[in-house]
Short mmCIF file of C-alpha atoms in Angstrom, two decimals:
data_model
loop_
_atom_site.label_atom_id
_atom_site.label_comp_id
_atom_site.label_asym_id
_atom_site.label_seq_id
_atom_site.Cartn_x
_atom_site.Cartn_y
_atom_site.Cartn_z
CA MET G 63 -20.90 12.10 -24.61
CA GLU G 64 -18.02 12.63 -22.13
CA SER G 65 -16.61 9.50 -20.75
CA TYR G 66 -17.13 10.60 -17.08
CA ILE G 67 -20.92 10.97 -17.80
CA VAL G 68 -20.95 7.37 -19.01
CA GLY G 69 -19.22 6.41 -15.75
CA ILE G 70 -21.75 8.32 -13.67
CA CYS G 71 -24.79 6.66 -15.45
CA ILE G 72 -23.21 3.13 -14.96
CA ALA G 73 -22.39 3.85 -11.26
CA VAL G 74 -25.98 5.07 -10.60
CA CYS G 75 -27.52 1.94 -12.08
CA GLY G 76 -25.03 -0.34 -10.26
CA ASN G 77 -25.70 1.33 -6.86
CA PHE G 78 -29.35 0.95 -7.33
CA LEU G 79 -28.94 -2.81 -7.79
CA ILE G 80 -26.77 -3.04 -4.81
CA SER G 81 -29.54 -1.33 -2.63
CA ILE G 82 -31.99 -3.98 -3.89
CA SER G 83 -29.57 -6.88 -3.15
CA LEU G 84 -28.85 -5.64 0.43
CA ASN G 85 -32.57 -5.45 1.20
CA ILE G 86 -33.03 -9.00 -0.29
CA GLN G 87 -30.24 -10.29 2.01
CA LYS G 88 -31.69 -8.54 5.01
CA TYR G 89 -35.15 -10.10 4.29
CA THR G 90 -33.38 -13.46 4.01
CA HIS G 91 -31.83 -13.02 7.43
CA MET G 92 -35.09 -12.00 8.97
CA ARG G 93 -37.02 -14.89 7.44
CA GLN G 94 -34.34 -17.44 8.47
CA SER G 95 -34.19 -16.15 12.13
CA GLN G 96 -37.95 -16.39 12.33
CA ARG G 97 -38.16 -20.04 10.94
CA GLY G 98 -34.92 -21.07 12.72
CA THR G 99 -34.19 -23.51 9.90
CA LYS G 100 -31.07 -23.88 7.63
CA PRO G 101 -28.35 -21.19 7.38
CA TYR G 102 -29.01 -18.16 5.18
CA TYR G 103 -26.49 -19.28 2.59
CA THR G 104 -28.67 -22.17 1.70
CA SER G 105 -31.50 -19.96 0.66
CA ARG G 106 -32.01 -19.31 -3.04
CA LEU G 107 -33.32 -15.87 -2.30
CA TRP G 108 -30.00 -15.01 -0.53
CA TRP G 109 -28.13 -16.05 -3.63
CA CYS G 110 -30.42 -13.93 -5.84
CA GLY G 111 -29.40 -10.90 -3.59
CA ILE G 112 -25.73 -11.91 -4.10
CA LEU G 113 -26.23 -12.11 -7.83
CA LEU G 114 -27.71 -8.62 -7.97
CA MET G 115 -24.84 -7.36 -5.77
CA GLY G 116 -22.47 -8.81 -8.19
CA LEU G 117 -24.14 -7.20 -11.10
CA GLY G 118 -24.12 -3.85 -9.25
CA GLU G 119 -20.42 -4.12 -8.35
CA LEU G 120 -19.79 -5.18 -11.85
CA GLY G 121 -21.37 -1.78 -12.96
CA ASN G 122 -19.15 0.06 -10.42
CA PHE G 123 -16.25 -1.82 -11.80
CA ALA G 124 -17.00 -0.55 -15.37
CA ALA G 125 -17.62 3.01 -14.02
CA TYR G 126 -14.11 3.17 -12.65
CA GLY G 127 -12.79 2.71 -16.06
CA PHE G 128 -14.53 5.91 -17.28
CA ALA G 129 -14.17 8.19 -14.37
CA PRO G 130 -11.81 8.74 -11.40
CA ALA G 131 -12.63 7.15 -7.99
CA SER G 132 -13.33 10.57 -6.30
CA LEU G 133 -16.15 11.04 -8.81
CA ILE G 134 -17.60 7.46 -8.69
CA ALA G 135 -17.39 6.74 -4.98
CA PRO G 136 -19.80 9.43 -3.70
CA LEU G 137 -22.49 8.08 -6.06
CA GLY G 138 -23.08 5.40 -3.39
CA CYS G 139 -25.53 7.98 -2.12
CA VAL G 140 -27.93 6.36 -4.70
CA SER G 141 -27.71 3.14 -2.65
CA VAL G 142 -28.36 4.95 0.63
CA ILE G 143 -31.49 6.67 -0.59
CA ALA G 144 -32.93 3.69 -2.55
CA SER G 145 -32.22 1.27 0.35
CA GLY G 146 -33.92 3.48 2.79
CA VAL G 147 -37.03 3.70 0.62
CA ILE G 148 -37.08 -0.03 -0.05
CA SER G 149 -36.49 -1.06 3.64
CA VAL G 150 -39.40 1.22 4.74
CA LEU G 151 -41.83 -0.03 2.03
CA PHE G 152 -41.05 -3.77 1.97
CA LEU G 153 -39.19 -4.60 5.26
CA LYS G 154 -41.40 -2.35 7.24
CA GLU G 155 -38.59 -0.63 9.10
CA THR G 156 -39.04 2.69 10.87
CA LEU G 157 -38.23 5.93 9.01
CA ARG G 158 -37.06 8.51 11.49
CA ALA G 159 -36.56 12.24 11.07
CA SER G 160 -32.82 11.75 11.38
CA ASP G 161 -32.99 9.30 8.37
CA ILE G 162 -34.65 12.04 6.32
CA LEU G 163 -32.14 14.73 7.41
CA GLY G 164 -29.26 12.33 6.70
CA GLY G 165 -30.50 11.51 3.33
CA ALA G 166 -30.79 15.22 2.47
CA LEU G 167 -27.22 15.88 3.73
CA ALA G 168 -25.98 12.91 1.74
CA LEU G 169 -27.55 14.31 -1.44
CA THR G 170 -26.01 17.64 -0.74
CA GLY G 171 -22.60 16.28 -0.10
CA THR G 172 -22.72 14.03 -3.17
CA TYR G 173 -23.71 17.14 -5.31
CA PHE G 174 -20.63 19.07 -4.17
CA LEU G 175 -18.31 16.08 -4.49
CA VAL G 176 -19.44 15.21 -8.00
CA THR G 177 -19.47 18.92 -9.13
CA PHE G 178 -15.98 19.71 -7.89
CA ALA G 179 -14.24 16.41 -8.23
CA PRO G 180 -11.89 16.05 -11.20
CA HIS G 181 -13.69 14.56 -14.13
CA ALA G 182 -10.65 13.50 -16.18
CA SER G 183 -9.58 9.90 -15.50
CA PRO G 184 -5.86 9.38 -15.93
CA HIS G 185 -4.57 6.48 -18.13
CA VAL G 186 -3.76 3.59 -15.90
CA THR G 187 -0.96 1.30 -17.10
CA ALA G 188 0.80 -1.71 -15.55
CA ASN G 189 4.10 0.26 -15.03
CA MET G 190 2.16 3.05 -13.33
CA VAL G 191 0.47 0.60 -10.98
CA GLU G 192 3.76 -1.13 -10.07
CA ARG G 193 5.45 2.27 -9.23
CA SER G 194 2.43 3.33 -7.21
CA LEU G 195 2.53 0.06 -5.12
CA VAL G 196 6.16 0.65 -4.00
CA SER G 197 5.95 4.32 -3.41
CA TRP G 198 6.37 5.55 0.20
CA ILE G 199 3.06 7.30 0.16
CA PHE G 200 1.09 4.17 -0.64
CA LEU G 201 3.20 2.01 1.81
CA ILE G 202 2.54 4.31 4.73
CA TYR G 203 -1.16 4.37 3.79
CA PHE G 204 -1.36 0.65 3.48
CA ALA G 205 0.51 0.00 6.75
CA PHE G 206 -1.90 2.39 8.54
CA GLU G 207 -4.86 0.49 7.17
CA ALA G 208 -3.32 -2.96 8.01
CA ILE G 209 -2.69 -1.91 11.61
CA LEU G 210 -6.06 -0.42 12.10
CA PHE G 211 -7.83 -3.43 10.54
CA ALA G 212 -5.87 -5.81 12.89
CA ILE G 213 -6.92 -3.83 15.96
CA LEU G 214 -10.56 -3.85 14.89
CA MET G 215 -10.48 -7.49 14.14
CA TYR G 216 -9.09 -8.20 17.51
CA LEU G 217 -11.89 -6.20 19.21
CA TYR G 218 -14.57 -7.87 16.97
CA LYS G 219 -13.25 -11.51 17.29
CA CYS G 220 -11.41 -11.66 20.68
CA ARG G 221 -13.36 -9.02 22.70
CA ASN G 222 -16.72 -9.82 21.10
CA MET G 223 -17.41 -6.15 20.37
CA LYS G 224 -20.27 -6.27 17.89
CA HIS G 225 -20.74 -2.58 17.45
CA ILE G 226 -21.88 -1.41 14.00
CA VAL G 227 -19.14 1.12 13.68
CA ILE G 228 -16.37 -1.52 14.21
CA ILE G 229 -17.89 -3.73 11.52
CA MET G 230 -18.47 -0.84 8.99
CA ILE G 231 -15.04 0.49 9.45
CA MET G 232 -13.63 -2.95 8.61
CA VAL G 233 -15.81 -3.08 5.62
CA ALA G 234 -14.62 0.43 4.49
CA LEU G 235 -10.90 -0.61 5.01
CA LEU G 236 -11.58 -3.63 2.72
CA ALA G 237 -13.41 -1.36 0.26
CA SER G 238 -10.56 1.05 -0.09
CA VAL G 239 -8.28 -1.98 -1.19
CA THR G 240 -11.09 -2.91 -3.52
CA VAL G 241 -11.28 0.63 -5.00
CA ILE G 242 -7.40 0.59 -5.65
CA SER G 243 -7.53 -2.85 -7.22
CA VAL G 244 -10.57 -2.13 -9.24
CA LYS G 245 -9.28 1.08 -10.59
CA ALA G 246 -6.02 -0.70 -11.63
CA VAL G 247 -7.76 -3.64 -13.20
CA SER G 248 -10.30 -1.59 -15.01
CA GLY G 249 -7.81 0.97 -16.16
CA MET G 250 -5.48 -1.71 -17.61
CA ILE G 251 -8.43 -3.45 -19.35
CA THR G 252 -9.47 0.00 -20.77
CA GLU G 253 -5.98 0.70 -22.11
CA THR G 254 -5.97 -2.81 -23.71
CA ILE G 255 -9.35 -2.13 -25.39
CA ARG G 256 -8.14 1.24 -26.60
CA GLY G 257 -5.16 -0.52 -28.34
CA SER G 258 -2.49 1.66 -26.86
CA HIS G 259 -0.69 -1.31 -25.35
CA LEU G 260 -1.52 -4.81 -24.21
CA GLN G 261 -1.70 -4.68 -20.38
CA LEU G 262 -2.92 -8.23 -19.67
CA THR G 263 0.46 -9.72 -20.10
CA TYR G 264 1.83 -8.11 -16.95
CA PRO G 265 1.77 -10.18 -13.73
CA ILE G 266 0.61 -7.14 -11.76
CA PHE G 267 -2.79 -7.28 -13.56
CA TYR G 268 -3.53 -10.70 -12.12
CA ILE G 269 -2.26 -9.82 -8.76
CA MET G 270 -4.64 -6.88 -8.55
CA PHE G 271 -7.40 -9.03 -9.91
CA ILE G 272 -6.93 -11.61 -7.10
CA ILE G 273 -6.79 -8.70 -4.51
CA MET G 274 -10.02 -7.33 -5.91
CA ILE G 275 -11.89 -10.67 -5.64
CA THR G 276 -10.59 -11.42 -2.21
CA SER G 277 -11.49 -8.07 -0.73
CA CYS G 278 -14.94 -8.12 -2.24
CA ALA G 279 -15.51 -11.60 -0.73
CA PHE G 280 -14.62 -10.37 2.75
CA GLN G 281 -16.79 -7.35 2.24
CA ILE G 282 -19.74 -9.49 1.59
CA LYS G 283 -18.94 -11.60 4.63
CA PHE G 284 -18.79 -8.69 6.94
CA LEU G 285 -21.87 -6.95 5.47
CA ASN G 286 -23.88 -10.08 6.04
CA GLN G 287 -22.75 -10.30 9.61
CA ALA G 288 -23.84 -6.73 10.01
CA MET G 289 -27.20 -7.51 8.25
CA LYS G 290 -28.03 -10.13 10.92
CA LEU G 291 -27.43 -7.66 13.79
CA PHE G 292 -28.71 -4.27 12.58
CA ASP G 293 -31.42 -2.74 10.34
CA ALA G 294 -30.61 -1.75 6.72
CA THR G 295 -31.56 1.85 7.56
CA GLU G 296 -28.63 1.85 9.83
CA ILE G 297 -26.14 -0.16 7.88
CA VAL G 298 -26.37 1.49 4.51
CA PRO G 299 -25.86 5.11 5.50
CA ILE G 300 -22.88 4.33 7.78
CA ASN G 301 -21.39 2.13 5.22
CA TYR G 302 -21.82 4.90 2.66
CA VAL G 303 -20.01 7.51 4.85
CA PHE G 304 -17.13 5.16 5.68
CA PHE G 305 -16.78 3.77 2.12
CA THR G 306 -16.88 7.21 0.44
CA ALA G 307 -14.20 8.61 2.88
CA SER G 308 -11.91 5.52 2.42
CA ALA G 309 -12.37 5.45 -1.40
CA VAL G 310 -11.57 9.11 -1.86
CA VAL G 311 -8.51 8.84 0.40
CA ALA G 312 -7.42 5.72 -1.40
CA GLY G 313 -7.88 7.34 -4.76
CA GLN G 314 -6.06 10.44 -3.74
CA SER G 315 -3.14 8.51 -2.26
CA ARG G 316 -2.67 6.75 -5.58
CA SER G 317 -3.08 9.85 -7.70
CA LYS G 318 -0.67 11.83 -5.56
CA VAL G 319 1.93 9.23 -6.32
CA SER G 320 1.25 9.53 -9.99
CA ALA G 321 1.24 13.26 -9.87
CA GLY G 322 4.29 13.80 -7.57
CA ILE G 323 6.87 11.31 -8.87
CA HIS G 324 9.11 13.99 -10.36
CA TRP G 325 9.24 16.40 -7.32
CA SER G 326 12.80 15.86 -6.26
CA PHE G 327 14.52 15.52 -9.61
CA PRO G 328 16.49 18.06 -11.67
CA ASP G 329 15.51 19.26 -15.10
CA CYS G 330 15.57 16.67 -17.73
CA THR G 331 18.06 16.59 -20.54
CA SER G 332 16.00 14.71 -23.13
CA SER G 333 12.64 12.97 -23.32
CA THR G 334 10.79 10.44 -25.53
CA GLN G 335 7.63 8.35 -25.33
CA ASN G 336 7.46 4.69 -24.29
CA GLN G 337 5.28 1.86 -25.56
CA ASP G 338 2.69 2.65 -22.95
CA GLY G 339 2.13 6.10 -24.30
CA GLN G 340 3.97 7.79 -21.27
CA ARG G 341 6.51 10.46 -21.39
CA VAL G 342 9.96 9.20 -20.36
CA HIS G 343 12.46 11.76 -19.13
CA PHE G 344 16.29 11.23 -19.10
CA TYR G 345 18.50 12.82 -16.56
CA GLY G 346 22.26 13.15 -15.92
CA PRO G 347 25.13 13.73 -18.18
CA ASP G 348 24.86 10.35 -19.88
CA SER G 349 20.98 10.43 -19.93
CA ARG G 350 20.68 6.94 -18.53
CA GLU G 351 18.53 7.91 -15.46
CA LYS G 352 14.88 7.56 -16.43
CA LEU G 353 11.72 8.78 -14.85
CA TYR G 354 8.23 8.40 -16.14
CA GLY G 355 6.08 11.51 -16.19
#
């Protein structure tokens, strides 16, 4: 079986668990608001939803080790469809004609994205991650995200603008950081398991792991704030659209760096292979200038 098929199957199962967890959290918020008792995070049911979300995200984490982000991210459509069905059956939310049309369009778009997205996942090593993080493409992309997030946070906190689009864009911006860090961490773990080279000794692995955990925690925080204000049938589709767009762009920004490192360099004079299994090209008359390809 092809590795990307394994990634697809794991991602589908993970997104189904996430859809269940979101509806459990929504139900908890509804019950707590009716009773007017303790905060939602004191409920055991809410923590069961968080546990299911953790398992679902763990599945997505594993899936990124088998397939590229541009193939895994659109499979969040499974969460959209499943969440819509669950919210209508168990939370008694209203199913509108626009919801059905949106679900059909989401399925169609997911089919095209999965069909035409690259199925081969490049090997991710610590050296590759370090080079990607200091490239001008990634730095421009990250600066744009940071400025946009700061503006939205100002509108949300200081101007008290509780619009669903503002909250979901902030979640999506955090999700793009999560995708980059998850792909880096899962890729380095995969390389270590394959035995090509031990990647867990590099500090960048632990830096990306901390970034992954932190961005996931803030995503959960903003999603729960949205759950208290809006219906699941509104939150999940909007989150899917923004998350997929941000994840694909984030994945492409990283892959462009990996694919385009050698654009402005002359022909190499010699080459060899380093301990990470990468081709190293030497340039110049004394062959001391190195570039990883």
